[in-house]
Short mmCIF file of C-alpha atoms and ligand atoms in Angstrom, two decimals:
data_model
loop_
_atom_site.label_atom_id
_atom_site.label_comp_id
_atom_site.label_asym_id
_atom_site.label_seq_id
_atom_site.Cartn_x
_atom_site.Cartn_y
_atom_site.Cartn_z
CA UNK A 15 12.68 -204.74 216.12
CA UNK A 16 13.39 -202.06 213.58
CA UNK A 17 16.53 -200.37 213.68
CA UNK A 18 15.48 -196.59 214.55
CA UNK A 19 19.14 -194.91 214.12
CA UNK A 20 21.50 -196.88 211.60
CA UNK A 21 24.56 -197.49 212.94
CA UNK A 22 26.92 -195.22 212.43
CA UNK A 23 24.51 -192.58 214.41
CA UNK A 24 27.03 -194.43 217.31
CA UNK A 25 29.46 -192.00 216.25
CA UNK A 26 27.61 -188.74 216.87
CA UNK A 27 28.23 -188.31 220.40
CA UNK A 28 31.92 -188.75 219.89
CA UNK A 29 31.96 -186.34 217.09
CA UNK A 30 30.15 -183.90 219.20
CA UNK A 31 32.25 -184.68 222.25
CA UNK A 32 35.61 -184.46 220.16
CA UNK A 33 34.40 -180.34 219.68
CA UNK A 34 33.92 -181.07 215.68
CA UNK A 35 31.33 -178.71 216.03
CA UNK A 36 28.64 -177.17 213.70
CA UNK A 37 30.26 -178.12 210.51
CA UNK A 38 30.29 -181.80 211.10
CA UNK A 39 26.52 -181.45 212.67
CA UNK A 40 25.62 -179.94 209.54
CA UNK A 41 26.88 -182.66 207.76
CA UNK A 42 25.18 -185.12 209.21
CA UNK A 43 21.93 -183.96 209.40
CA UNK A 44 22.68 -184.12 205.83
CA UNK A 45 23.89 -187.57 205.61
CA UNK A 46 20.85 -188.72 207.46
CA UNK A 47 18.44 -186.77 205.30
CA UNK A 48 19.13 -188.28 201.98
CA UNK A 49 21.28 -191.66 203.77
CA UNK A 50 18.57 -192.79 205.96
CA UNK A 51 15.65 -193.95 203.64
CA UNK A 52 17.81 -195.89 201.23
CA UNK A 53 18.83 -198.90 203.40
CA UNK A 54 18.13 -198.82 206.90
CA UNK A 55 15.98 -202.34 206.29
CA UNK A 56 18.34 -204.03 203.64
CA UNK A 57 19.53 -206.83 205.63
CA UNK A 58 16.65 -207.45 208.11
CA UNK A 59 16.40 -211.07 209.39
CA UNK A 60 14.35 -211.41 212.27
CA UNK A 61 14.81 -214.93 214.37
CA UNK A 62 11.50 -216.95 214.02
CA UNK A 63 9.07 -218.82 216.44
CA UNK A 64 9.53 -221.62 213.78
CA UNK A 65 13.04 -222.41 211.93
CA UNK A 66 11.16 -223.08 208.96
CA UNK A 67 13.36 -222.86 206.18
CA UNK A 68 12.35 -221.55 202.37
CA UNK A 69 15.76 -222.96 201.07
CA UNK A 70 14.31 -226.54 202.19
CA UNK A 71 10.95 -226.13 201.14
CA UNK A 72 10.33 -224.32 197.71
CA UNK A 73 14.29 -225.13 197.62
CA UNK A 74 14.39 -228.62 197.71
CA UNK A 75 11.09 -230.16 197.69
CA UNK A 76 10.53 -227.49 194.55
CA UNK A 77 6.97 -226.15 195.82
CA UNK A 78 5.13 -223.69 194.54
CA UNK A 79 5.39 -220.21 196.03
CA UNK A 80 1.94 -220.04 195.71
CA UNK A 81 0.91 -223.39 197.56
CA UNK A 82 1.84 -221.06 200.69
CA UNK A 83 1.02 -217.72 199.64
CA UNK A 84 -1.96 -218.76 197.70
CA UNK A 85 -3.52 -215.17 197.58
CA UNK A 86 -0.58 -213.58 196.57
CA UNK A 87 -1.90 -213.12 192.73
CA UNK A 88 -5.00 -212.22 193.43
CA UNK A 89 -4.91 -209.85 196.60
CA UNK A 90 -3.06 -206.53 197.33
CA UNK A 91 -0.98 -208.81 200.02
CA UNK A 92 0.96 -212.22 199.98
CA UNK A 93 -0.38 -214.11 203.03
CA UNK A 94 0.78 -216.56 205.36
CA UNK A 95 -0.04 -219.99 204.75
CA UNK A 96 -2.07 -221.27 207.69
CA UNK A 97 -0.77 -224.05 210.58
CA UNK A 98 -3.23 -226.27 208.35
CA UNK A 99 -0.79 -225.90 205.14
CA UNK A 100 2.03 -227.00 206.79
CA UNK A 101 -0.12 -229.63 208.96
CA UNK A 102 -0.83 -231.26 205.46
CA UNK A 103 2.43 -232.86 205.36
CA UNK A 104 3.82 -232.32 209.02
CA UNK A 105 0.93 -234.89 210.22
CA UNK A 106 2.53 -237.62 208.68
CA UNK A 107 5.96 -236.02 208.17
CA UNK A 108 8.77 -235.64 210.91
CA UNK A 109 5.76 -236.29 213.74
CA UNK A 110 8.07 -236.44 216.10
CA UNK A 111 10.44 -233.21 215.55
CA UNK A 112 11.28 -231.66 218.44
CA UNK A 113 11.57 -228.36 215.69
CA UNK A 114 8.40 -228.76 214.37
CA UNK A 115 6.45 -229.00 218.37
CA UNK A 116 5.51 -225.58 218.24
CA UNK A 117 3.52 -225.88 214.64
CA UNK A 118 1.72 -228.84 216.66
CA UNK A 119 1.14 -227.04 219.54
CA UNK A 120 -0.30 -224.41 217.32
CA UNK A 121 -2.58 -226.95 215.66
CA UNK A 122 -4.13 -228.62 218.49
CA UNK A 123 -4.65 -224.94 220.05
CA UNK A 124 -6.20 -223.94 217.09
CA UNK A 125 -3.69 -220.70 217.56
CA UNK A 126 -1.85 -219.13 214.52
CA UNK A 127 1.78 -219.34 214.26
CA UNK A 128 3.03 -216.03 215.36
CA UNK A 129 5.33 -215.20 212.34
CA UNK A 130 7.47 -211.92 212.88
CA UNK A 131 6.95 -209.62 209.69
CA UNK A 132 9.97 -208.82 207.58
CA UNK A 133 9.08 -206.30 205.16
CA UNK A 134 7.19 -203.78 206.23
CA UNK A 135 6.12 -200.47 204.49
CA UNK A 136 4.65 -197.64 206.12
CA UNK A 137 0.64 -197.19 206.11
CA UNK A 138 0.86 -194.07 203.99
CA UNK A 139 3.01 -196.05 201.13
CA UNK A 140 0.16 -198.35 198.97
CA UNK A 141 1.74 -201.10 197.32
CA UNK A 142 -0.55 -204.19 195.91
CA UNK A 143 1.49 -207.56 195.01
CA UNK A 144 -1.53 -208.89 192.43
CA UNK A 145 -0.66 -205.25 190.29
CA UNK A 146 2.94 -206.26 190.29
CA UNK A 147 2.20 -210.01 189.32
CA UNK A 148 -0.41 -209.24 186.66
CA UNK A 149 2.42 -205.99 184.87
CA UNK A 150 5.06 -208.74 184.83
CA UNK A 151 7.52 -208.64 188.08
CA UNK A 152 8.95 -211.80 189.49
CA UNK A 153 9.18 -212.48 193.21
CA UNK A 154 12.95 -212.57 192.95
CA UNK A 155 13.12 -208.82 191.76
CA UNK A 156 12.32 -207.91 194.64
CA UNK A 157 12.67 -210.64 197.55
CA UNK A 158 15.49 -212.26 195.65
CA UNK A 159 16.45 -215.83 195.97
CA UNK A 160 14.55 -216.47 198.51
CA UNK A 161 14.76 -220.59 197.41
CA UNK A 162 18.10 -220.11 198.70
CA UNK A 163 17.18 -218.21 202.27
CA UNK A 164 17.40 -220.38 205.49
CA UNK A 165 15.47 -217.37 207.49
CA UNK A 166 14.01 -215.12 205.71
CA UNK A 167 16.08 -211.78 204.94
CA UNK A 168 15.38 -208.46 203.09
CA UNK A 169 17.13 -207.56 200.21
CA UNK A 170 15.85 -204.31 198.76
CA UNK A 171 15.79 -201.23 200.83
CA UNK A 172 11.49 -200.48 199.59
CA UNK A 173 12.62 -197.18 199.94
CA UNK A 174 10.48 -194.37 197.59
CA UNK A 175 13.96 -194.22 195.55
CA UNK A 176 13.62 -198.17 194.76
CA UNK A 177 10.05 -197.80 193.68
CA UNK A 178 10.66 -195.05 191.53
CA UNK A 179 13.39 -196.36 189.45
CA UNK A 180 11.57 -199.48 188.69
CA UNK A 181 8.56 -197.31 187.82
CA UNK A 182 10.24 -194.78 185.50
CA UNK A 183 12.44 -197.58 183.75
CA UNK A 184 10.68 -201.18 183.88
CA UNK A 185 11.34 -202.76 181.15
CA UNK A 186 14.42 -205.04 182.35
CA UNK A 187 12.68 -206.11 185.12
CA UNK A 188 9.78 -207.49 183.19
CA UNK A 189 8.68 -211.02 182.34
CA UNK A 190 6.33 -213.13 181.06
CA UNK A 191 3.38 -213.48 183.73
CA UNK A 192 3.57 -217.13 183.50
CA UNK A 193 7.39 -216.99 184.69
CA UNK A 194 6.76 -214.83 188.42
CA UNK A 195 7.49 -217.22 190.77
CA UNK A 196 10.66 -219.00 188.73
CA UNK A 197 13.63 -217.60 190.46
CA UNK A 198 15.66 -218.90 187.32
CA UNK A 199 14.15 -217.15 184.60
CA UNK A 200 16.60 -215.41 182.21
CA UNK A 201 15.88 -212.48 179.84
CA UNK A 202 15.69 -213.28 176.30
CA UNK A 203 18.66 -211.42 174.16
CA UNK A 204 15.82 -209.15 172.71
CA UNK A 205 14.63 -208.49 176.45
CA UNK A 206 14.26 -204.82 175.34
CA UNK A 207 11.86 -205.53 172.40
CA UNK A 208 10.19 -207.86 173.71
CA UNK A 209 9.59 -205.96 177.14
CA UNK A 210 8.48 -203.06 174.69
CA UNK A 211 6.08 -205.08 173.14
CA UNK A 212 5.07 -207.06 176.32
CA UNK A 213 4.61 -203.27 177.70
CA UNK A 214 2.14 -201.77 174.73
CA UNK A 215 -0.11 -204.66 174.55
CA UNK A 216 -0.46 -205.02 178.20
CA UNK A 217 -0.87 -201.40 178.46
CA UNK A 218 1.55 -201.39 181.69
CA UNK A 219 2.27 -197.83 182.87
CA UNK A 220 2.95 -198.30 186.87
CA UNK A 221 2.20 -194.87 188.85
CA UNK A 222 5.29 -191.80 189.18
CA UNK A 223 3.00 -189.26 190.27
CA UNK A 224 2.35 -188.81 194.30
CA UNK A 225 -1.04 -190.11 194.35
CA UNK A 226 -0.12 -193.43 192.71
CA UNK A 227 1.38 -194.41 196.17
CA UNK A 228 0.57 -192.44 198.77
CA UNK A 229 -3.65 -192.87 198.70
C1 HEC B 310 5.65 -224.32 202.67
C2 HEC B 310 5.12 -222.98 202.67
C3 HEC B 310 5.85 -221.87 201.92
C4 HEC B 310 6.25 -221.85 200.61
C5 HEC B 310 6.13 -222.93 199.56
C6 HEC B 310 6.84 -220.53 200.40
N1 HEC B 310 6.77 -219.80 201.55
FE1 HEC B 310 7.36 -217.88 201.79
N2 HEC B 310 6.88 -217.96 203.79
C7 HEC B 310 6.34 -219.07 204.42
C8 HEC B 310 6.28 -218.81 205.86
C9 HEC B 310 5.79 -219.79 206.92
C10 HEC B 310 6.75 -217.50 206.05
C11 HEC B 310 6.89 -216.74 207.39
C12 HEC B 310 8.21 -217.05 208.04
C13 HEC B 310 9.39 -216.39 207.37
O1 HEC B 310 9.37 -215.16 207.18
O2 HEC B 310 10.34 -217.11 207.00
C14 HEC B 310 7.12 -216.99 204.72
C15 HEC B 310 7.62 -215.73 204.48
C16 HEC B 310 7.95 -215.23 203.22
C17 HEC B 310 8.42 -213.89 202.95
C18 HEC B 310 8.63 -212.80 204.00
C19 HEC B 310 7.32 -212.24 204.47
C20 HEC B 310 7.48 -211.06 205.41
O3 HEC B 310 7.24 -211.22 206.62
O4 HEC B 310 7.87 -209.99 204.94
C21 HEC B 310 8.64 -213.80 201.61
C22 HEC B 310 9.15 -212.59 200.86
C23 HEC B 310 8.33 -215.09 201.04
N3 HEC B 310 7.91 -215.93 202.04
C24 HEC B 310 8.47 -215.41 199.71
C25 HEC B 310 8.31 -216.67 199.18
C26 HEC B 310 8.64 -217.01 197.81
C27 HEC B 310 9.18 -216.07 196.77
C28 HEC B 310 8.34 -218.34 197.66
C29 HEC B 310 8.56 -219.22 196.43
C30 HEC B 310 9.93 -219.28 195.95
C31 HEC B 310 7.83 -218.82 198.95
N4 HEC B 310 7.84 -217.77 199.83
C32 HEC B 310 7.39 -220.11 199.19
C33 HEC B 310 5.94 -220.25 203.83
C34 HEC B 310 6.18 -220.58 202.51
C1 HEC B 311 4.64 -230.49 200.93
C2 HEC B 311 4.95 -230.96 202.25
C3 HEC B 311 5.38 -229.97 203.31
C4 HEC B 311 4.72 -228.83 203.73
C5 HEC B 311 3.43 -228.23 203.19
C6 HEC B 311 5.50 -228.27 204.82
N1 HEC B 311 6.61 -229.06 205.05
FE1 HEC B 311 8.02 -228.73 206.45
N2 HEC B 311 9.09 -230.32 205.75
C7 HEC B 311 8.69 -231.16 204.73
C8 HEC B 311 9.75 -232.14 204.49
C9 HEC B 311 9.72 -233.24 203.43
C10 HEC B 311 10.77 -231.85 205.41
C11 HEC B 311 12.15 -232.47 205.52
C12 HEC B 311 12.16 -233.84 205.96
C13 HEC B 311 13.59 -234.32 206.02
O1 HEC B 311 14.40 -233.72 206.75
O2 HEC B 311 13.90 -235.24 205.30
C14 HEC B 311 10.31 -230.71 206.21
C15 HEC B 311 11.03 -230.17 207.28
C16 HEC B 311 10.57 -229.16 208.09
C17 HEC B 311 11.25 -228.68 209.28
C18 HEC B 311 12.54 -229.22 209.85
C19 HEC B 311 12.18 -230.22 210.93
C20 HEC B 311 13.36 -231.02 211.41
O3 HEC B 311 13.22 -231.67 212.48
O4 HEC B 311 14.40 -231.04 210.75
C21 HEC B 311 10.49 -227.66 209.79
C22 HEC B 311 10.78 -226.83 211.05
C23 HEC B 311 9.35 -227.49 208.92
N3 HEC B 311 9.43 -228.43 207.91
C24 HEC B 311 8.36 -226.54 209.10
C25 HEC B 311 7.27 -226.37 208.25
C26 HEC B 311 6.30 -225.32 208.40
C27 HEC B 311 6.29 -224.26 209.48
C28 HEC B 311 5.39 -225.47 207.38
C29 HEC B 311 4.21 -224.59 207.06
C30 HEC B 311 4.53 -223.19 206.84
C31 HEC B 311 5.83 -226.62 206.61
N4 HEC B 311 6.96 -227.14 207.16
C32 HEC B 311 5.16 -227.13 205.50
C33 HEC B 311 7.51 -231.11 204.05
C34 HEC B 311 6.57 -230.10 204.15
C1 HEC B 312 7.47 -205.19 193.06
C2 HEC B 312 8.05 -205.79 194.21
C3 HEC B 312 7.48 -207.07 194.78
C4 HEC B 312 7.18 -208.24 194.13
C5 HEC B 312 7.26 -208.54 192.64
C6 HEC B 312 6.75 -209.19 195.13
N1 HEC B 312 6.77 -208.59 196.37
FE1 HEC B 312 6.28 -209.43 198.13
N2 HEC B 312 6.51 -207.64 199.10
C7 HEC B 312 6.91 -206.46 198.48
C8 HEC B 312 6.75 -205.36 199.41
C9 HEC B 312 7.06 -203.90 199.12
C10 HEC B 312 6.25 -205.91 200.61
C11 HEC B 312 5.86 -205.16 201.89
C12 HEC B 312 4.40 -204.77 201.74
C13 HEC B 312 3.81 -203.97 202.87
O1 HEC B 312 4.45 -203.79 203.91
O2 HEC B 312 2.65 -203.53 202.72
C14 HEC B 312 6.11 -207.35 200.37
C15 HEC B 312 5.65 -208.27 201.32
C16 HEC B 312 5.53 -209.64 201.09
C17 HEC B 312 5.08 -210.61 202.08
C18 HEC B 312 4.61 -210.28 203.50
C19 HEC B 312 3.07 -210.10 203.50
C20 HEC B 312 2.62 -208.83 202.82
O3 HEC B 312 1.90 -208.92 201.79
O4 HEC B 312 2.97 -207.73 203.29
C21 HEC B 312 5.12 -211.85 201.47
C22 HEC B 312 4.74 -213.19 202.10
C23 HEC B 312 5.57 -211.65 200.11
N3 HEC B 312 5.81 -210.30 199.93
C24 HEC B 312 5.71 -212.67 199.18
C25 HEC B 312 5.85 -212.46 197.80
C26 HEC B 312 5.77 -213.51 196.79
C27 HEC B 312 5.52 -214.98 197.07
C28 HEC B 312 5.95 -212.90 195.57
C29 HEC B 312 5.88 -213.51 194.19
C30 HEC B 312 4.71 -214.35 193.88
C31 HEC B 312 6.15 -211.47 195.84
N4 HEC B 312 6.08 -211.25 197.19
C32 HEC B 312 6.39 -210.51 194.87
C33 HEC B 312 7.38 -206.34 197.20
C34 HEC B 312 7.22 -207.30 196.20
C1 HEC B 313 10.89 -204.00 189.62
C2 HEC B 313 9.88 -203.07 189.24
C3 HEC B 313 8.96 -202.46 190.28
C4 HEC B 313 9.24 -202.15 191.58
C5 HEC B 313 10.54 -202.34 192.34
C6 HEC B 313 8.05 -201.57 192.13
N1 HEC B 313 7.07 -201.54 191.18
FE1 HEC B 313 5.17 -200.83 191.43
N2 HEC B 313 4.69 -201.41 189.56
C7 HEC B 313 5.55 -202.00 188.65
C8 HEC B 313 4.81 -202.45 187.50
C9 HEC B 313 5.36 -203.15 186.26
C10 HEC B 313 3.45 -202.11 187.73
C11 HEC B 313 2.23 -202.44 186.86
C12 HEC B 313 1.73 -201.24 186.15
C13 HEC B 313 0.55 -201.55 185.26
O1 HEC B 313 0.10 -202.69 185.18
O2 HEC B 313 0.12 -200.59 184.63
C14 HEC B 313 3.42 -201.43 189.03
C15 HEC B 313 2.28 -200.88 189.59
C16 HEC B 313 2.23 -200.26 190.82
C17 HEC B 313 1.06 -199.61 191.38
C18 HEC B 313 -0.31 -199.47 190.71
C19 HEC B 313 -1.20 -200.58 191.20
C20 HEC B 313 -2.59 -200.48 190.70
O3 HEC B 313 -3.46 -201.03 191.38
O4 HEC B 313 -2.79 -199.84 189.68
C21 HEC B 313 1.40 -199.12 192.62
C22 HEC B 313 0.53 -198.37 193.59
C23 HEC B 313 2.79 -199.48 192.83
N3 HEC B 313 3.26 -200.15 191.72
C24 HEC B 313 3.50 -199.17 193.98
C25 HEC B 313 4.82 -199.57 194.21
C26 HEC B 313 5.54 -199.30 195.44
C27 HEC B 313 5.00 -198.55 196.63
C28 HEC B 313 6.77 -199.87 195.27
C29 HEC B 313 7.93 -199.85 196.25
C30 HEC B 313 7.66 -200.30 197.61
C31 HEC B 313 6.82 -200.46 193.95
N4 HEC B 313 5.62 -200.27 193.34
C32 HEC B 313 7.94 -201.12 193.44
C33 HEC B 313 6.90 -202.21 188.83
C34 HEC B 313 7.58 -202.07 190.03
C1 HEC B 314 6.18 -195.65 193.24
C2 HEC B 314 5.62 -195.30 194.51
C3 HEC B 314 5.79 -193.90 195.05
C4 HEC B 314 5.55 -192.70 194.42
C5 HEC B 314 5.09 -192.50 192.97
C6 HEC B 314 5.78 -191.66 195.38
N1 HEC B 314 6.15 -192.21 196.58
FE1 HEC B 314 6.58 -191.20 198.29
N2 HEC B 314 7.09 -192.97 199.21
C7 HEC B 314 6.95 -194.20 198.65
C8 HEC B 314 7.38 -195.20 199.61
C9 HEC B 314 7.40 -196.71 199.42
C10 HEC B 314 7.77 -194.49 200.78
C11 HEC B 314 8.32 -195.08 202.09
C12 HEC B 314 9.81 -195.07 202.06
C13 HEC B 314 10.47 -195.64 203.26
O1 HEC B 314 9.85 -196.32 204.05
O2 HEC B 314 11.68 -195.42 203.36
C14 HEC B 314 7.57 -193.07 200.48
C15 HEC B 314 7.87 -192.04 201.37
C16 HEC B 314 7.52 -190.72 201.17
C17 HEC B 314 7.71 -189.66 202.15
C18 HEC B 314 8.33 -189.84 203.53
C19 HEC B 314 9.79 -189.49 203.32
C20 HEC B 314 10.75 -190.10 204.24
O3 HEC B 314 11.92 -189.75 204.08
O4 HEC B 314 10.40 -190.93 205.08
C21 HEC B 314 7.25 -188.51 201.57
C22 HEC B 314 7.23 -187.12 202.21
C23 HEC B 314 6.81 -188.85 200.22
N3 HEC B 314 6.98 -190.20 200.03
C24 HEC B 314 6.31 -187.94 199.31
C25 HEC B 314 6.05 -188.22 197.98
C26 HEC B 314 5.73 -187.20 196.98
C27 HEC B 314 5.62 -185.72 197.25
C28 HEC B 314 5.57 -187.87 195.79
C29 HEC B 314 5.29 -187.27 194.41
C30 HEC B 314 6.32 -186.39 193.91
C31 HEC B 314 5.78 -189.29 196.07
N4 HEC B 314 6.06 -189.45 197.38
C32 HEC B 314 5.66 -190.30 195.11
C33 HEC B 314 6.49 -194.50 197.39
C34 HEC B 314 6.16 -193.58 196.43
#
């Protein structure tokens, strides 16, 4: 479930109750205004139907980000991998797991796993993960390491503010194409330059202006 009110909005019917009056109303209306659509997500971890576990999977056994979210590069979103991906190994692997029942009862219903979403933008907001693969960004910009995540968690708030100052300024988060899914890649001591240059001939100029995002 989404958080509606962060937090601290606990407090507001004590401050109203202990008389602090317009002035402190004032100020948080304020606080909410400009607080609220920085980080109210940061943090999210919803329980799963499944406790599969990223840190185990591309962790461990080192696969491919993409043997799972196989669209990811070439389609605006980064699928799910279907009860067959996972059946690929968990027919022979761990048969008997009492964890892995319900990806076996999915199977042999021929039912999807019902994974709960963790990020979620609004409708009006466009975003399009093949854009962001082809100009550069790395999955661990913004999911970070998820190779290290047990459940799944968000990390950046994907608030307007976040968008925009990787939009206006990208350069130090770019790297080579080839390097997107490696949640070890380091930049080069000429990251600057070499983003520059990386930049020009790729003719990378990601949207500031309203449309860009909001379609
Ligand atoms: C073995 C399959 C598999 C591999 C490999 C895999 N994932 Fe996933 N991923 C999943 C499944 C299943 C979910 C849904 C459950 C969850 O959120 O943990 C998921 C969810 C996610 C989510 C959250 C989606 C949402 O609901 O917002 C992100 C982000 C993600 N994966 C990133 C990655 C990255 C980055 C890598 C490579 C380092 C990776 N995944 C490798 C299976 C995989
Ligand atoms: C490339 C093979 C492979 C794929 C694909 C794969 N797994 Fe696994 N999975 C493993 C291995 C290997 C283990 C760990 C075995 C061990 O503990 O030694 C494991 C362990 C697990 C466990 C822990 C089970 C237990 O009893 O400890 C769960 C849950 C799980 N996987 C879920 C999934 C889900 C869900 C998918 C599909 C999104 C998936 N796996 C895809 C190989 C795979
Ligand atoms: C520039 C930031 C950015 C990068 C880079 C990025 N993602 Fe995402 N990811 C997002 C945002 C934002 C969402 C939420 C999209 C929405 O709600 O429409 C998301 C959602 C997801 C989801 C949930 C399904 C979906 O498409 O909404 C998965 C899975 C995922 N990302 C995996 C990945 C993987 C794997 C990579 C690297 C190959 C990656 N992402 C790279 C920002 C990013
Ligand atoms: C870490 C840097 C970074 C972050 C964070 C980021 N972007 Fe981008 N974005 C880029 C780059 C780089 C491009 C590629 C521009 C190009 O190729 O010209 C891009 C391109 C785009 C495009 C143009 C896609 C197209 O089809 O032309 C849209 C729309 C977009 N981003 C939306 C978003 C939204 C919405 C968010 C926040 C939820 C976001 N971006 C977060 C770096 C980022
Ligand atoms: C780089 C992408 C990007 C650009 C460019 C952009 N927006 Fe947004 N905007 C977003 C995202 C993502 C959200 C959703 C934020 C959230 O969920 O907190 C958003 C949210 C909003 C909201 C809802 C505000 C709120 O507090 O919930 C308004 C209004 C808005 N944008 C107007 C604009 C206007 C006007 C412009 C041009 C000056 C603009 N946006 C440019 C990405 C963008």
């Amino acid at each position: 479930m989404a958080q509606i009110f962060p937090k601290w909005a606990n407090w507001i019917p004590l401050i109203v109750l202990g008389g602090g009056g317009a002035l402190a109303l004032t100020a948080l209306a304020l606080l909410y205004y400009y607080g609220s659509p920085q980080n109210t997500q940061v943090g999210y971890r919803p329980p799963q139907p499944v406790h599969y576990s990223h840190r185990l999977h591309p962790g461990n056994l080192g696969l491919d980000c993409r043997y799972c979210h196989n669209q990811v590069e070439s389609s605006r979103f980064a699928n799910l991998p279907s009860v067959q991906t996972c059946m690929n190994c968990h027919k022979l692997i761990l048969r008997e797991s009492e964890l892995l029942k319900p990806v076996r009862d999915a199977w042999e219903n021929g039912q999807p796993i019902q994974w709960i979403r963790v990020h979620d933008l609004p409708d009006y907001a466009y975003f399009d993960h093949a854009a962001h693969l082809r100009g550069g960004v790395g999955c661990v910009t913004c999911h970070g390491e998820v190779v290290l995540m047990d459940t799944t968690i968000q990390i950046a708030p994907l608030s307007m503010g976040w968008c925009l100052d990787c939009h206006r300024n990208p350069e130090p988060n770019l790297r080579p194409t080839d390097q997107v899914v490696n949640m070890y890649w380091q930049p080069p001591e000429n990251q600057h330059e070499w983003a520059a240059d990386f930049r020009r001939k790729q003719n990378i100029n990601p949207p500031t202006d309203c449309s860009g995002c909001h379609r």
